XYZ file of N, CA and C in Angstrom:
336
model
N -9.760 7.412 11.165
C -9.787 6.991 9.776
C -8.371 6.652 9.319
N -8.172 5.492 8.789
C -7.238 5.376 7.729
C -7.045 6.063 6.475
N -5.890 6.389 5.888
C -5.340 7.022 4.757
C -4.775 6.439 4.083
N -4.428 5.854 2.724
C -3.730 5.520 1.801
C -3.157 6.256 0.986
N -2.051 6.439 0.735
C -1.746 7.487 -0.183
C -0.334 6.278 -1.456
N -0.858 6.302 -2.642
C 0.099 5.557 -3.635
C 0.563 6.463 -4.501
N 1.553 6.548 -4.489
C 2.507 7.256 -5.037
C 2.680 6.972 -7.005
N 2.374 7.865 -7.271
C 2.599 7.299 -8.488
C 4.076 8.370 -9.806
N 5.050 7.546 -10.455
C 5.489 8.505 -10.740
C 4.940 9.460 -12.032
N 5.996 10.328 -13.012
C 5.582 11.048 -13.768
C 5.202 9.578 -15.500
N 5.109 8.989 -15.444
C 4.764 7.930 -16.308
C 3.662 7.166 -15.858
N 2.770 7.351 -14.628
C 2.035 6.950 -14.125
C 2.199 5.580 -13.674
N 3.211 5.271 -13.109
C 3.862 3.812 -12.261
C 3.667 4.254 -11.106
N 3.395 3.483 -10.124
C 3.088 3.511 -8.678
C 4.483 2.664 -8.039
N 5.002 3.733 -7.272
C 6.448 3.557 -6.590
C 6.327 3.292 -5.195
N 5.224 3.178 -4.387
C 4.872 3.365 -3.179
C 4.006 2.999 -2.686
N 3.690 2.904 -1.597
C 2.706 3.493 -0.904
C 2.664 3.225 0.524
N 2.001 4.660 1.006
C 1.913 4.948 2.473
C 0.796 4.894 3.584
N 0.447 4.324 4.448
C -0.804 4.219 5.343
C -0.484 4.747 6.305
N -1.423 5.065 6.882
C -1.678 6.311 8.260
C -2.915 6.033 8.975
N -2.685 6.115 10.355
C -4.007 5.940 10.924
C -4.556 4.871 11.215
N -5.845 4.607 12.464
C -6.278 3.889 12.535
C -8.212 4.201 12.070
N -8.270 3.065 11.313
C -9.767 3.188 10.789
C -10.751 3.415 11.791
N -10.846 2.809 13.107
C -11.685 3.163 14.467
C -12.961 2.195 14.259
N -13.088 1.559 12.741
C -14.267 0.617 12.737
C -14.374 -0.180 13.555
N -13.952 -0.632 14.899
C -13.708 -1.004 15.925
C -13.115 -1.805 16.760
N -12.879 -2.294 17.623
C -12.047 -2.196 18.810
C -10.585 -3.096 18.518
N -9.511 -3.118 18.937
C -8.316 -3.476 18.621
C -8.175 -4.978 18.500
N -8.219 -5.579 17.724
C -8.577 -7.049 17.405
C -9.365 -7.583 16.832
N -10.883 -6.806 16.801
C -12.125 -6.752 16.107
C -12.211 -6.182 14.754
N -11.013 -5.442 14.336
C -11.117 -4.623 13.503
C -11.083 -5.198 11.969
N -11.922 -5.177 10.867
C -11.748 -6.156 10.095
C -11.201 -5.209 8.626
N -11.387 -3.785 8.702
C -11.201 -2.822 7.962
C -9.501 -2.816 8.740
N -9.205 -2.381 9.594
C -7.496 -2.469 9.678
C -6.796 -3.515 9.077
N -7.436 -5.177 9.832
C -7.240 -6.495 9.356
C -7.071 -6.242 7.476
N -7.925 -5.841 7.306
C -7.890 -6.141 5.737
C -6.957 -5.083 5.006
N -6.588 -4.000 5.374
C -5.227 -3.033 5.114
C -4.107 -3.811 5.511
N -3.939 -4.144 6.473
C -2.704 -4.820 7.318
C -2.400 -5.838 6.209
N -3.217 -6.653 6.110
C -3.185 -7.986 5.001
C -2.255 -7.232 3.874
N -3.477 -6.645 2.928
C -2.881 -6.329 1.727
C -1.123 -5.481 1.918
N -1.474 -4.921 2.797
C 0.098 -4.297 2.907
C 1.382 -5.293 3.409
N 1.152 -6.044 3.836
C 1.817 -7.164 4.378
C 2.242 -7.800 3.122
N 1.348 -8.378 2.190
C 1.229 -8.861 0.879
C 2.105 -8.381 -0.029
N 2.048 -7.175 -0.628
C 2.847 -6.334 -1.487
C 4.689 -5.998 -0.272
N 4.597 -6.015 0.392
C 5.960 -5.879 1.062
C 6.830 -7.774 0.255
N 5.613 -8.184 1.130
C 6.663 -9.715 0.542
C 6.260 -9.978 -0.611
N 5.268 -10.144 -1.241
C 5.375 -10.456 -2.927
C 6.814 -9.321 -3.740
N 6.355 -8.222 -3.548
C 7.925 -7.564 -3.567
C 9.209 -8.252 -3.757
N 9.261 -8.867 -2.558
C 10.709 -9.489 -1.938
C 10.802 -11.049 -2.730
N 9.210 -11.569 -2.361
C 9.784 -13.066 -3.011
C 9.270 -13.479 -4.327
N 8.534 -12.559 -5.217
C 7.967 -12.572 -6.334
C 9.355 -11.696 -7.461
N 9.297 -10.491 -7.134
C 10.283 -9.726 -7.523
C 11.648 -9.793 -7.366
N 12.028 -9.833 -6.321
C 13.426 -9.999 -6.426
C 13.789 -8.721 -5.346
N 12.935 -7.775 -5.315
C 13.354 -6.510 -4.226
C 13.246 -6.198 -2.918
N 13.754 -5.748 -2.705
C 13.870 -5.301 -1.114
C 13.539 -3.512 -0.852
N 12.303 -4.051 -0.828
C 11.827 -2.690 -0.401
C 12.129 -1.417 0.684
N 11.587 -0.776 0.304
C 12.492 0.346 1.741
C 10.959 0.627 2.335
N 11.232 0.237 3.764
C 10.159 -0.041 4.303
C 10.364 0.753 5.669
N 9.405 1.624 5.874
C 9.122 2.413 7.371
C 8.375 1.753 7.775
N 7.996 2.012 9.179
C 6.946 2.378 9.920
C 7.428 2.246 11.717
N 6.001 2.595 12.350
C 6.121 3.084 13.766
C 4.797 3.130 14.524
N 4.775 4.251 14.969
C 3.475 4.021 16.111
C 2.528 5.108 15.166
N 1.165 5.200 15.696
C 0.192 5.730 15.023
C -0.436 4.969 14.056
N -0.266 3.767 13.781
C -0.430 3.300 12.149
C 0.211 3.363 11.010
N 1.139 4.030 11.112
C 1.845 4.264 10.205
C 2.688 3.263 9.433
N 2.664 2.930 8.069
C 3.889 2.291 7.718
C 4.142 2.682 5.925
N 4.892 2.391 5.432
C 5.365 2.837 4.183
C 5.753 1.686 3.552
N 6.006 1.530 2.365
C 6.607 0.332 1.169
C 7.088 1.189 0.196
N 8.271 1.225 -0.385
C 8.657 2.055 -1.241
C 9.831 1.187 -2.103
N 9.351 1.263 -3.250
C 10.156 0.636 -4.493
C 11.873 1.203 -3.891
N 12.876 0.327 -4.259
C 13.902 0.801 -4.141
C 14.505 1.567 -5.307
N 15.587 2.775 -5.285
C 16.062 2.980 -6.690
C 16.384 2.128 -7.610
N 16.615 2.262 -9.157
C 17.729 0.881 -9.605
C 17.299 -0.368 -10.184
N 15.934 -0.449 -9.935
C 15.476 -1.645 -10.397
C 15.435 -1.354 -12.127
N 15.447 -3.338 -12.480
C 15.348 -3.075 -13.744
C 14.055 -2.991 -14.491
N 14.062 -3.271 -15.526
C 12.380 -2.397 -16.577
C 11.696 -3.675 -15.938
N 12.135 -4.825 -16.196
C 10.983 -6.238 -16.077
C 10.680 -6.023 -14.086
N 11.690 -5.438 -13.642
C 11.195 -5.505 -11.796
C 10.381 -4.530 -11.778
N 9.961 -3.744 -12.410
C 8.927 -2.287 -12.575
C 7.751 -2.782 -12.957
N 7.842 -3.991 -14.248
C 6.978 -3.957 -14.679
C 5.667 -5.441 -13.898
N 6.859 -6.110 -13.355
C 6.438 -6.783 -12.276
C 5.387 -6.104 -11.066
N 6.120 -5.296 -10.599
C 5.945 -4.547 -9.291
C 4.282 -3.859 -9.462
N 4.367 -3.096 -10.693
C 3.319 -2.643 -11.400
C 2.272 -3.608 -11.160
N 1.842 -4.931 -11.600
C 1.132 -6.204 -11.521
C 0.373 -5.656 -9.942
N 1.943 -6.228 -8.942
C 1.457 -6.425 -7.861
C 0.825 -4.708 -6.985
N 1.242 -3.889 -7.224
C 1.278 -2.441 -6.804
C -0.725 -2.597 -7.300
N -0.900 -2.856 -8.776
C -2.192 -2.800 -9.228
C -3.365 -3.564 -8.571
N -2.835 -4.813 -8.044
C -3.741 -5.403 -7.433
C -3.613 -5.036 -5.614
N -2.820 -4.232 -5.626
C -2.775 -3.674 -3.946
C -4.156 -2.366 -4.317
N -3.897 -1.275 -5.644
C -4.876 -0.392 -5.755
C -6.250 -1.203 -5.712
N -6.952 -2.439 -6.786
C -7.888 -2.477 -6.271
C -8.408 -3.740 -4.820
N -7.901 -3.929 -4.292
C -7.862 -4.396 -3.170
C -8.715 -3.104 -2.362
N -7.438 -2.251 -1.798
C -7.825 -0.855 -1.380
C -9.185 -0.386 -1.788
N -9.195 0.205 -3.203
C -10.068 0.688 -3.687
C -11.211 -0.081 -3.098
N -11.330 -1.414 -3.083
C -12.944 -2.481 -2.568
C -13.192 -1.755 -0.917
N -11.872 -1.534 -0.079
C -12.385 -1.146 1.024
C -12.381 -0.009 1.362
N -12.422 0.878 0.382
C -12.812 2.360 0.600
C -14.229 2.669 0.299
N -14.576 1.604 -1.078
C -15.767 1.632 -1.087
C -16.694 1.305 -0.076
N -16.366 0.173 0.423
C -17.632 -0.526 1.214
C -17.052 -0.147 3.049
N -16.131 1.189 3.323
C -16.066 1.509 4.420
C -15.508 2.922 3.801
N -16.814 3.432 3.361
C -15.897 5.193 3.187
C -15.584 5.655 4.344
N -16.317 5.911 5.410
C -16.494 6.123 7.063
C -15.048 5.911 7.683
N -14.028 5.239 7.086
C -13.285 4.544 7.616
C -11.585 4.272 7.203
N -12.156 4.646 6.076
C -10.450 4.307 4.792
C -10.924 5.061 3.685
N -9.728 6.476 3.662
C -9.649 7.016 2.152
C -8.447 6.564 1.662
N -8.509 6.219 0.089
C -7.412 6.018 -0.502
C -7.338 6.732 -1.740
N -6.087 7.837 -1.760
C -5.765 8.681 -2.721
C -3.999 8.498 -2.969
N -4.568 9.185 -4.475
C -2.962 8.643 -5.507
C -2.054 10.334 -5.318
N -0.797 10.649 -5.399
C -0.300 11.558 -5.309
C 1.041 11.624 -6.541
N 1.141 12.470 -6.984
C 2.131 12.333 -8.134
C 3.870 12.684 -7.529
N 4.646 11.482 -7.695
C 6.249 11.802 -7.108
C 6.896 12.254 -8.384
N 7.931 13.163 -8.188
C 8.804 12.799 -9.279
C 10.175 11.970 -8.892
């Protein structure tokens, strides 16, 4: 199973977010539930960069794993930007948790 976890801070802005795992809906290439995480996360990294103006701080590695994380410093209008795109990454997600619970949970976690 895949994991989503979006970070949200104490004002309820979403600063993040982290994926884990592979969904297992099946086989490595076939997979249309990874395909469609991969997408959207791919999406918000560069809308980020070429919509916003930021350069995200960006992990990842083996397991599935990868991260997107707002940088410190930005200004109110790059927040409030980011917000836009961060919102349409939640319901993106949210559509494929629904229609693959089996497969992808996506939960919010509070940063300070």
């Amino acid at each position: 199973m895949t994991r989503a976890v979006l970070f949200e801070d104490a004002a309820g802005r979403i600063t993040g977010v982290s994926v884990k795992g592979h969904s297992g809906y099946a086989e490595e290439g076939s997979d249309i539930v990874c395909a469609g995480i991969s997408t959207l996360l791919i999406t918000i990294d560069q809308a980020l960069c070429s919509l916003v103006g930021l350069s995200p701080i960006e992990h990842g590695g083996e397991d599935g794993f990868a991260e997107v994380l707002l940088p410190p410093g930005i200004t109110d209008k790059q927040m409030e930007q980011a917000q836009l795109l961060f919102g349409a990454l939640r319901i993106g997600f949210a559509a494929i948790a629904e229609q693959y619970p089996a497969y992808f949970r996506l939960t919010t976690r509070k940063v300070h």
